Short mmCIF file of C-alpha atoms in Angstrom, two decimals:
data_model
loop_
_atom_site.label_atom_id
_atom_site.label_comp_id
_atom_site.label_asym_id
_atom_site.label_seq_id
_atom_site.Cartn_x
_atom_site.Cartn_y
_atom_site.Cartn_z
CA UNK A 1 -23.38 -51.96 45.97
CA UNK A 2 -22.85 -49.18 43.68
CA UNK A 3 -24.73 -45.91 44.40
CA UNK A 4 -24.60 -43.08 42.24
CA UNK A 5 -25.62 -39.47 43.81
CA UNK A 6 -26.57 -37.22 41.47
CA UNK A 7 -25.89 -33.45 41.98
CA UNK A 8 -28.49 -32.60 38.26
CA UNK A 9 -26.03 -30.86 35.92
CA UNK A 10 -29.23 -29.08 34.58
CA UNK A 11 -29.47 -28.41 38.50
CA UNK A 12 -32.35 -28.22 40.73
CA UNK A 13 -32.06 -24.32 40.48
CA UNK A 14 -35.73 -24.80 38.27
CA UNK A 15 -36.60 -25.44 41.69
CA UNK A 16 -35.31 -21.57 42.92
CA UNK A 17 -36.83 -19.04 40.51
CA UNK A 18 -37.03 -21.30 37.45
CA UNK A 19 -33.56 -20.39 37.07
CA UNK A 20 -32.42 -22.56 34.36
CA UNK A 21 -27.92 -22.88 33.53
CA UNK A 22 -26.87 -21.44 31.03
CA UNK A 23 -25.51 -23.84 27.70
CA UNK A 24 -22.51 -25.38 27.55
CA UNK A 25 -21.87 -23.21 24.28
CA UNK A 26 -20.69 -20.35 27.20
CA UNK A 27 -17.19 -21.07 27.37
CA UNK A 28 -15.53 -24.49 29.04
CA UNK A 29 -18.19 -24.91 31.81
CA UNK A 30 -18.66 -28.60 31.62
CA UNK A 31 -16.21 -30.58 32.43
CA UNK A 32 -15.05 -34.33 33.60
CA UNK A 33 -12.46 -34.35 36.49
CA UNK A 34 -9.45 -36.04 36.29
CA UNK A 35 -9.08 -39.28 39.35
CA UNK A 36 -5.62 -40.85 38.23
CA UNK A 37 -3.31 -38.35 39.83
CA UNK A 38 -2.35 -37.50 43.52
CA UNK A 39 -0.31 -34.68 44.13
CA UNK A 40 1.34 -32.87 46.83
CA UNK A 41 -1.94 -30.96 47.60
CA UNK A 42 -3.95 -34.19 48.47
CA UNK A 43 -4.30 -36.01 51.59
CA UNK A 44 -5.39 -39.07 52.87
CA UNK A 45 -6.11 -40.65 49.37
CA UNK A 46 -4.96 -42.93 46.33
CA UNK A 47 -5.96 -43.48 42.66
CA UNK A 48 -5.99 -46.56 41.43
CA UNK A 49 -6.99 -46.59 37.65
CA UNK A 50 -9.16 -43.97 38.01
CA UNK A 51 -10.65 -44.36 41.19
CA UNK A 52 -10.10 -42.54 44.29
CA UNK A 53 -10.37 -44.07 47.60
CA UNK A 54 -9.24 -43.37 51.22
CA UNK A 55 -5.16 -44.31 51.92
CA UNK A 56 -4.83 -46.89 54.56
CA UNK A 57 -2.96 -44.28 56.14
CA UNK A 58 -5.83 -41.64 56.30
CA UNK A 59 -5.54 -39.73 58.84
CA UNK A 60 -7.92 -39.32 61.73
CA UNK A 61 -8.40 -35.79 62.29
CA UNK A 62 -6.86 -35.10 65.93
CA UNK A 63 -8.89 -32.45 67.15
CA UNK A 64 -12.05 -34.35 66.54
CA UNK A 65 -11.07 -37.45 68.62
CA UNK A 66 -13.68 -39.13 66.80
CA UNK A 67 -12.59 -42.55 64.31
CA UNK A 68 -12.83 -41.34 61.43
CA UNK A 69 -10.63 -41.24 58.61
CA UNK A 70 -10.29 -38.18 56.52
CA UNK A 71 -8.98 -37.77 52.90
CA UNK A 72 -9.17 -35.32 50.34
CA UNK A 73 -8.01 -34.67 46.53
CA UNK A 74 -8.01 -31.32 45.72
CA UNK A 75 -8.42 -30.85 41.86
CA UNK A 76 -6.46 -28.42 39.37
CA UNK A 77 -8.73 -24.72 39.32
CA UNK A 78 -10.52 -24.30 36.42
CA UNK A 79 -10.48 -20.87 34.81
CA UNK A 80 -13.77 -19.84 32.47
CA UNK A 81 -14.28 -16.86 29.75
CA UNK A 82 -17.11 -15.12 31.96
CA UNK A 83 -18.08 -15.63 35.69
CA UNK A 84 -19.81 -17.97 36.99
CA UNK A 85 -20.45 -18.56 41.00
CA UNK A 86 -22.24 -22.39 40.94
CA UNK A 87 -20.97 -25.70 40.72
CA UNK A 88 -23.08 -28.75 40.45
CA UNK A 89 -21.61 -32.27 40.28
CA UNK A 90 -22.58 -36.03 39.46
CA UNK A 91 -20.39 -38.09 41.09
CA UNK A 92 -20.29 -41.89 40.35
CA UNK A 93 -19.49 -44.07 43.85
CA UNK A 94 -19.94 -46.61 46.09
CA UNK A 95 -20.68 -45.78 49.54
CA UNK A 96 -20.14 -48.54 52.34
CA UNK A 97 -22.39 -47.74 56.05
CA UNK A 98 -20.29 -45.55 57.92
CA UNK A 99 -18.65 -43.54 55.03
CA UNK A 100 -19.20 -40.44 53.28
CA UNK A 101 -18.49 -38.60 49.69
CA UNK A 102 -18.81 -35.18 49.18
CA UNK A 103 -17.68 -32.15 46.92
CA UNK A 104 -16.57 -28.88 47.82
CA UNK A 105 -15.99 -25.80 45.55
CA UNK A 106 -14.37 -22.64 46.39
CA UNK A 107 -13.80 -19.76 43.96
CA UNK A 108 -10.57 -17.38 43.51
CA UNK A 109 -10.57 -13.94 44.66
CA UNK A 110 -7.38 -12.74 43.15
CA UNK A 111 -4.35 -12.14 45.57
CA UNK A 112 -3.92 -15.71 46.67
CA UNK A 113 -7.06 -15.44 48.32
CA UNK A 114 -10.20 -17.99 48.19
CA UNK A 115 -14.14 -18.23 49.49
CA UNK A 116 -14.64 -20.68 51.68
CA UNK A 117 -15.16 -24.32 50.41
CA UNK A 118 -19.11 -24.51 49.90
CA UNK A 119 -20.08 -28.69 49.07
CA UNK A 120 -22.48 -29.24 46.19
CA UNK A 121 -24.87 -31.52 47.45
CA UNK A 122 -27.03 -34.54 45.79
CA UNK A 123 -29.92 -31.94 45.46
CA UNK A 124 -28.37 -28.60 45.49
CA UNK A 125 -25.21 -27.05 43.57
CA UNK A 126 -22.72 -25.34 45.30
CA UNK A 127 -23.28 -21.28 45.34
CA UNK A 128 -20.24 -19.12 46.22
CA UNK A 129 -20.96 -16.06 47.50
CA UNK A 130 -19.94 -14.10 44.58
CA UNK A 131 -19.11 -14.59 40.96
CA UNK A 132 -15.49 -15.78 39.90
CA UNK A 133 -13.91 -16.89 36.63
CA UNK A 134 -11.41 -19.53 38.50
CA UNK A 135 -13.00 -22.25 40.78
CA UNK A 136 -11.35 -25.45 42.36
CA UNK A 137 -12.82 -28.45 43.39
CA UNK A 138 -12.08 -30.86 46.00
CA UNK A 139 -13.54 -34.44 47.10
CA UNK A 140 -13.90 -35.49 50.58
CA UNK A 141 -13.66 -39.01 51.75
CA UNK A 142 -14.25 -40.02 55.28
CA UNK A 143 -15.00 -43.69 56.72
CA UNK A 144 -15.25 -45.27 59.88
CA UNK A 145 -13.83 -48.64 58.73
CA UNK A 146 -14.64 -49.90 54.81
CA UNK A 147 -13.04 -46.81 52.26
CA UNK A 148 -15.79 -45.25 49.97
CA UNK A 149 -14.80 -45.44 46.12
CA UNK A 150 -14.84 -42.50 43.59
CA UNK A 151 -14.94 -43.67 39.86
CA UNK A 152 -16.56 -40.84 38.47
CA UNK A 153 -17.11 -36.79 38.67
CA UNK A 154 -18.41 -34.94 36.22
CA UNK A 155 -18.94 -30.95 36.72
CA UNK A 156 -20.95 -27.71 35.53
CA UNK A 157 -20.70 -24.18 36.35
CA UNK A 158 -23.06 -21.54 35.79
CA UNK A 159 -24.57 -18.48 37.09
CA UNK A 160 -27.71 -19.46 40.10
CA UNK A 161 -28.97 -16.68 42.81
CA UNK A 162 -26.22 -15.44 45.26
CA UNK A 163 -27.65 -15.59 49.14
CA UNK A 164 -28.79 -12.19 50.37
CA UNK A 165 -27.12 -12.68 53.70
CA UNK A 166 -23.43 -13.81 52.93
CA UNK A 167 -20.65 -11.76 51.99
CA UNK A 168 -17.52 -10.15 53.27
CA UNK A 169 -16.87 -7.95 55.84
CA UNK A 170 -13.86 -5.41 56.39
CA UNK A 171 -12.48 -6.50 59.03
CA UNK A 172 -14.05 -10.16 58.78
CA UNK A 173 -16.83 -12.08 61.05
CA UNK A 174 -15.53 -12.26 64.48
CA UNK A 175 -16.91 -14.38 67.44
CA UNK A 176 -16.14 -14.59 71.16
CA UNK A 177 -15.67 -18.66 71.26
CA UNK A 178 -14.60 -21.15 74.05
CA UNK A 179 -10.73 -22.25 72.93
CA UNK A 180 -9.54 -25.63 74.24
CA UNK A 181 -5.65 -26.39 74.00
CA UNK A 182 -5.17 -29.31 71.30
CA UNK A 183 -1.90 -30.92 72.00
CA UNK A 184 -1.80 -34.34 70.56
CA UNK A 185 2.10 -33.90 69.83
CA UNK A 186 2.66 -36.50 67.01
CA UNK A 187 -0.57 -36.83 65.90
CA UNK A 188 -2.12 -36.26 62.23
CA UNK A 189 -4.37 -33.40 61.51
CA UNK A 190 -6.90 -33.42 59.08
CA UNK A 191 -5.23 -32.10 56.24
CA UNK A 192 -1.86 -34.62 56.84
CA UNK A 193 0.44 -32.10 59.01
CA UNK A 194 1.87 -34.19 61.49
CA UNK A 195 1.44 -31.67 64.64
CA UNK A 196 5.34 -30.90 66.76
CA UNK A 197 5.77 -29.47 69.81
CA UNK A 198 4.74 -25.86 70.07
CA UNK A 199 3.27 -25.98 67.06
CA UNK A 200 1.51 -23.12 65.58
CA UNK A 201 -2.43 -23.82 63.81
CA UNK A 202 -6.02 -24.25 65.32
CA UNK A 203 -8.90 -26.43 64.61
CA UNK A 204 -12.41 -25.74 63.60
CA UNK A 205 -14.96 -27.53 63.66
CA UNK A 206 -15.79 -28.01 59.77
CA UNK A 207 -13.45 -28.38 56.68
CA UNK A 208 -15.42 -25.47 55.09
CA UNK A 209 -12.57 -23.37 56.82
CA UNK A 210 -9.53 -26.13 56.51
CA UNK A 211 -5.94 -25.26 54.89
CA UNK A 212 -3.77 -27.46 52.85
CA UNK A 213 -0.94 -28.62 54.47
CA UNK A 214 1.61 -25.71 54.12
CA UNK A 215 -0.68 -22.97 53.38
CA UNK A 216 -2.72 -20.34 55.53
CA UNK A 217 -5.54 -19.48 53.34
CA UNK A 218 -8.04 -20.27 55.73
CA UNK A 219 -6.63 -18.43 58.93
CA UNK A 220 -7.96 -16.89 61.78
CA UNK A 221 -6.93 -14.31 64.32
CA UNK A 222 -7.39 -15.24 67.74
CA UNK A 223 -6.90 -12.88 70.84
CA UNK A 224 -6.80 -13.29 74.47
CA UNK A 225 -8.25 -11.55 77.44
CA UNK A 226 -4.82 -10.61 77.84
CA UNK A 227 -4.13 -8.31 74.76
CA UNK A 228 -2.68 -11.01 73.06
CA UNK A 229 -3.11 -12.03 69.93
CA UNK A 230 -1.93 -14.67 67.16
CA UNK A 231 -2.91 -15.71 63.85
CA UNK A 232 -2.66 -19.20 62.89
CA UNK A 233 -3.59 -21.64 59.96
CA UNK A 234 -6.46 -23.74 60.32
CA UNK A 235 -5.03 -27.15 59.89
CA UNK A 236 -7.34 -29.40 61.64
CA UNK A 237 -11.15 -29.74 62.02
CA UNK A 238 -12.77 -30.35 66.03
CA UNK A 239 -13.29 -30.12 68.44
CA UNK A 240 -16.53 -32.42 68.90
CA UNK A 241 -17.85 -31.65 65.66
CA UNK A 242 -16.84 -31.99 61.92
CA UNK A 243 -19.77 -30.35 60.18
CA UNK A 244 -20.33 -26.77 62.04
CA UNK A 245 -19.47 -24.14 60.43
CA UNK A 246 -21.12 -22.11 63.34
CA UNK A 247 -19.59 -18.40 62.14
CA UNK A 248 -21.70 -19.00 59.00
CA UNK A 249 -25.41 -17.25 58.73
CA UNK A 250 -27.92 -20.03 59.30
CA UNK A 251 -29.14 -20.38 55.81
CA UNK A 252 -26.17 -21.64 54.82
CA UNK A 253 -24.80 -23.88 57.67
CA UNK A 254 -24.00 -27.25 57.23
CA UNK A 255 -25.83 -28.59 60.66
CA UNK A 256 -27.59 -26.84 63.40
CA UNK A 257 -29.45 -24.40 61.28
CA UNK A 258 -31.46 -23.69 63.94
CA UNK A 259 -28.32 -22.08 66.29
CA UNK A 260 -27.59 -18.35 66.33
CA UNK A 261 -24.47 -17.44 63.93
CA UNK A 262 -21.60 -17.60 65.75
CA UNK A 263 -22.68 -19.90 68.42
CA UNK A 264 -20.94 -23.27 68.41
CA UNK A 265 -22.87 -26.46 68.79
CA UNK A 266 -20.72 -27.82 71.62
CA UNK A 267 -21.44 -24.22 73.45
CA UNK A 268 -25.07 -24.73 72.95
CA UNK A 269 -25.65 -28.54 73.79
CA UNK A 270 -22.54 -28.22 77.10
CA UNK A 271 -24.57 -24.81 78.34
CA UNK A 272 -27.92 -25.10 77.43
CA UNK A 273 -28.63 -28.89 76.62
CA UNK A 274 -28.87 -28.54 72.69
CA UNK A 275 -29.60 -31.86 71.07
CA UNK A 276 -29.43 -33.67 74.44
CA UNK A 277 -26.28 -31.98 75.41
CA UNK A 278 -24.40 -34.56 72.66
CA UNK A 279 -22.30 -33.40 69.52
CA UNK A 280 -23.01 -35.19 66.08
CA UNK A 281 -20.86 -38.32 67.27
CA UNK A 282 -23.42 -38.94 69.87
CA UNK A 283 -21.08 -37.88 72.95
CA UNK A 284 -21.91 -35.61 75.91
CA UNK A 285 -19.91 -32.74 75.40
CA UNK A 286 -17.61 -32.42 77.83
CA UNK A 287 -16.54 -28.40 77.51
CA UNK A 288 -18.13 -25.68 75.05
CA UNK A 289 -15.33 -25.27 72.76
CA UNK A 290 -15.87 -24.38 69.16
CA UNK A 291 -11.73 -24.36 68.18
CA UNK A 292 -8.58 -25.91 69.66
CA UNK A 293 -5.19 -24.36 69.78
CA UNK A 294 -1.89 -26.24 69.23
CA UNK A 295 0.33 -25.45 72.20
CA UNK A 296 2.33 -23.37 70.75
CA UNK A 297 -0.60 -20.82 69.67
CA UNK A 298 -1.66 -21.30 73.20
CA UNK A 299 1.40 -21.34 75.31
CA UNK A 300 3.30 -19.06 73.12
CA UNK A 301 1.12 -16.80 71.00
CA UNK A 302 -1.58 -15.80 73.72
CA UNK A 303 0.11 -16.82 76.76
CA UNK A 304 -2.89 -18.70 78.15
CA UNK A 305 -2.28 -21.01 80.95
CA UNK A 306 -5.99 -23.00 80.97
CA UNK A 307 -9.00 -23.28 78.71
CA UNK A 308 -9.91 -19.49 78.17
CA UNK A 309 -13.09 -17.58 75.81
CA UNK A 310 -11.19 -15.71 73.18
CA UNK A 311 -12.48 -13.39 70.23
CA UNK A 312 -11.89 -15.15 66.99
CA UNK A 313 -11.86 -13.33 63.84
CA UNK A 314 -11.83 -15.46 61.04
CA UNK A 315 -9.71 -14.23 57.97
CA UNK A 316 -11.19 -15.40 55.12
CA UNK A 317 -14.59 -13.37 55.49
CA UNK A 318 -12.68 -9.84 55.91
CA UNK A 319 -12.21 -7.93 52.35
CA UNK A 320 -9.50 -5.19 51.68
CA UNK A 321 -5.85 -6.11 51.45
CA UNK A 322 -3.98 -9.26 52.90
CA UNK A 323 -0.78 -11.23 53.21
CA UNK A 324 0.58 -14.26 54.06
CA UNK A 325 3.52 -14.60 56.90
CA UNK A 326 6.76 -16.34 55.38
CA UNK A 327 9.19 -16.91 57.57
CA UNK A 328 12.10 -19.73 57.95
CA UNK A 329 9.50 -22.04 60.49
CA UNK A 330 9.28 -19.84 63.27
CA UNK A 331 6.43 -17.32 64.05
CA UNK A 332 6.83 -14.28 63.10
CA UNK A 333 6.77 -11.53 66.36
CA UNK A 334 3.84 -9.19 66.28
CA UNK A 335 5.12 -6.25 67.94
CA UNK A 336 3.09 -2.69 69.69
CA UNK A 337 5.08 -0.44 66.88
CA UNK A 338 7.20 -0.58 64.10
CA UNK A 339 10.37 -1.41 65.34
CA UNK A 340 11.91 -4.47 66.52
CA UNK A 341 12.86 -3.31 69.92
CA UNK A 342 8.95 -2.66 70.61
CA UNK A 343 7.52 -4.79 72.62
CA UNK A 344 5.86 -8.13 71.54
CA UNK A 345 2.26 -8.26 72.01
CA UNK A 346 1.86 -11.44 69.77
CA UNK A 347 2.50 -13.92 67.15
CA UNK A 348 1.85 -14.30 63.24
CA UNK A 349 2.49 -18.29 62.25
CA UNK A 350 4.32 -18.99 59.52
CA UNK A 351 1.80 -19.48 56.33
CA UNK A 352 -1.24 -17.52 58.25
CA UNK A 353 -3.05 -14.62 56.29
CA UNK A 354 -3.07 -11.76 57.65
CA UNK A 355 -5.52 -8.46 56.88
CA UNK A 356 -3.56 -5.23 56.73
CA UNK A 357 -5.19 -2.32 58.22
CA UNK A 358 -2.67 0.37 56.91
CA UNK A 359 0.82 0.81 56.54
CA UNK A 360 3.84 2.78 58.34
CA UNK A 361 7.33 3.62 58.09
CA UNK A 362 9.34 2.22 60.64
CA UNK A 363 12.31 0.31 61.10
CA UNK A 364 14.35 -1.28 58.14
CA UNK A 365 14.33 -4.68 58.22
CA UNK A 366 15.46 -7.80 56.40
CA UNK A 367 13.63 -10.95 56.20
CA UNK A 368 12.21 -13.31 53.26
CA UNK A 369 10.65 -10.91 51.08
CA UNK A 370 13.64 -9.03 51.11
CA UNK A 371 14.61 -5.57 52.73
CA UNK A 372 11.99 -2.79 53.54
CA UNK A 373 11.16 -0.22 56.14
CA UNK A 374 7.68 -0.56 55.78
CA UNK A 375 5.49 -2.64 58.55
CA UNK A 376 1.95 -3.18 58.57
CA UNK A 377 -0.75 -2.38 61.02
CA UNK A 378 -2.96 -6.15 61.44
CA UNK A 379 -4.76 -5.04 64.38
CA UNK A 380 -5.26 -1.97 66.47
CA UNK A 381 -1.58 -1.56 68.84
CA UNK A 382 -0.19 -4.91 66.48
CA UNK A 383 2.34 -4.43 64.11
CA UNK A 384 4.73 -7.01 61.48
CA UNK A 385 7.53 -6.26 59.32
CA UNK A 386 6.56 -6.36 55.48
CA UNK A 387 9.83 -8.18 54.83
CA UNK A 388 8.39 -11.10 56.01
CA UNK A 389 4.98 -11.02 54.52
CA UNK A 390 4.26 -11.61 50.84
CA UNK A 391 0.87 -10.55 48.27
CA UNK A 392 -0.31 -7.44 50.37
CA UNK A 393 -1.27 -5.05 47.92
CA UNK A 394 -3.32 -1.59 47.78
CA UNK A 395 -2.44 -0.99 51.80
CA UNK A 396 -2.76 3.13 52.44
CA UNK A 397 -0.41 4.41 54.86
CA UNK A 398 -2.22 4.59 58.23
#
């Protein structure tokens, strides 16, 4: 049976302050997307004349543990004479029990950076937190056993009410969060990265947050009780849940609405018996974590030896400048001063963003982005080389 969900082009903003979109006569705002090519940036799925559906090799993400397979196509951005910061869709599908179609939309902040991925759903756009003239679009296909189908998605942006409680932060939202160690050596992550020993991401529990493989524009910073710290791609989405965007104001979170911000589902039903002390899956949470840390972020990068709380600041909500670590593979030391003989006090993943404080004059050192005696101040006491972090720009010296 074919099913098609309608996200109203004219949108059911008439239904927030008569807000009505603006006509299609303001610039390239309506547009059809195109199914019949995957790319490098896609996942999990094939087109086959024109219609998207999950690969047989679709990935279940591994933090999750749950059976479901996970693809996405992530569309060319789409750049527009004047900003907009909505998207609403009308996707044409056919949705078997036990699968799921949705569409995200993110818009560009300049500087390689990105909000987070917002979905537009069958009776609501999606509404970035502010306005941008370049958006992207992705579709998400999961299924527990028969693949969904895509033939069809057709798109609008326009200007609707921004929420009053979202927006970006200095230094970025930051939560003190249960972390679990992921492991799973061999295993696929959600967005396709087959995960190696000591390997260097973390997994949260929603793809609002989730990176492409090979990219760290959703990152977070996670420190120890230790001093520690390391900042690492998010790569995967668990554990327990798929849909909880828990450092997200409750307005705007995908499940669990009624949950403090910043409180993770899995910490609420394992300590307090939230929604019968199961996650969405129906399971009885076993631990309260709300991320998981490959082994090499935990072994490595914090030095934790069991399950620990950590403080997790994620990237992507911080303003001001920011870079992204590019190194050879390896992690890139994070040392107490600028110098290389200082000591190490953590890690920076290769492909993680990182928010620069300030900047300092240290040591001269060569590295990827070439040669430069500049470092950068990430964190109080934490310091990286600039030669080995690339787009920072408008950092003061410290």
């Amino acid at each position: 049976m074919t099913r098609r969900y309608l996200i109203p082009l004219a949108v059911a903003t008439v239904l927030t302050a008569g807000l009505v979109a603006p006509a299609a006569a303001q610039g390239d705002r309506e547009w059809t997307a195109d199914l019949t090519t995957v790319d490098a940036d896609d996942n999990g799925v094939t087109s086959h004349h024109g219609t998207i559906r999950l690969d047989r090799a679709a990935p279940t993400p591994a933090s999750a543990r749950a059976a479901v397979r996970t693809g996405f196509l992530q569309l060319d951005p789409r750049t527009f004479d004047a900003p907009v910061n909505a998207v609403a869709a009308t996707v044409k599908s056919a949705v078997p029990a036990g699968a799921e179609v949705a569409v995200d939309v993110r818009g560009a902040l300049g500087d390689e950076q990105w909000t987070e991925w917002v979905e537009a759903r069958p009776d609501a756009p999606a509404v970035l937190p502010t306005s941008v003239t370049t958006v992207q679009v992705r579709l998400a296909l999961t299924a527990e056993k028969a693949s969904p189908e895509v033939s069809g998605l057709d798109l609008r942006a326009f200007t609707a009410p921004a929420s009053s409680d979202v927006g970006a932060q200095a230094a970025g939202l930051s939560y003190r969060i249960f972390a679990t160690r992921e492991g799973l050596v061999g295993g696929t992550t959600a967005n396709g990265h087959v995960i190696v020993a000591r390997d260097h991401f973390v997994a949260l529990p929603s793809r609002r947050g989730l990176s492409a493989k090979g990219t760290g524009t959703y990152s977070v910073r996670v420190c120890a009780s230790n001093g520690r710290c390391e900042w690492a791609p998010v790569w995967d989405v668990g554990p327990w849940n798929t849909k909880d965007d828990y450092w997200n104001p409750s307005s705007t979170r995908e499940m669990w609405k009624d949950l403090p911000q910043g409180k993770p589902e899995a910490q609420a039903a394992y300590q307090d018996g939230y929604n019968g002390g199961k996650d969405q899956f129906g399971r009885t949470v076993a631990n309260p974590a709300g991320i998981d840390l490959a082994d090499g972020t935990f072994w490595d990068g914090l030095k934790l030896t069991d399950n620990a709380w950590v403080t997790v600041t994620y990237q992507w909500t911080g303003s001001g400048p920011a870079g992204f670590v590019r190194t050879a593979g390896d992690p890139l030391n994070v040392r107490s001063g600028a110098t290389s003989t200082a000591s190490q006090v953590g890690l920076a993943a290769n492909y993680a963003q990182v928010r620069v404080e300030c900047q300092v004059t240290g040591q001269s050192v060569t590295g990827s982005q070439g040669t430069s005696n500049i470092w950068y101040r990430i964190a109080a006491g934490k310091y990286v080389a600039r030669a080995y972090v690339s787009g920072v720009s408008g950092a003061t010296t410290c």
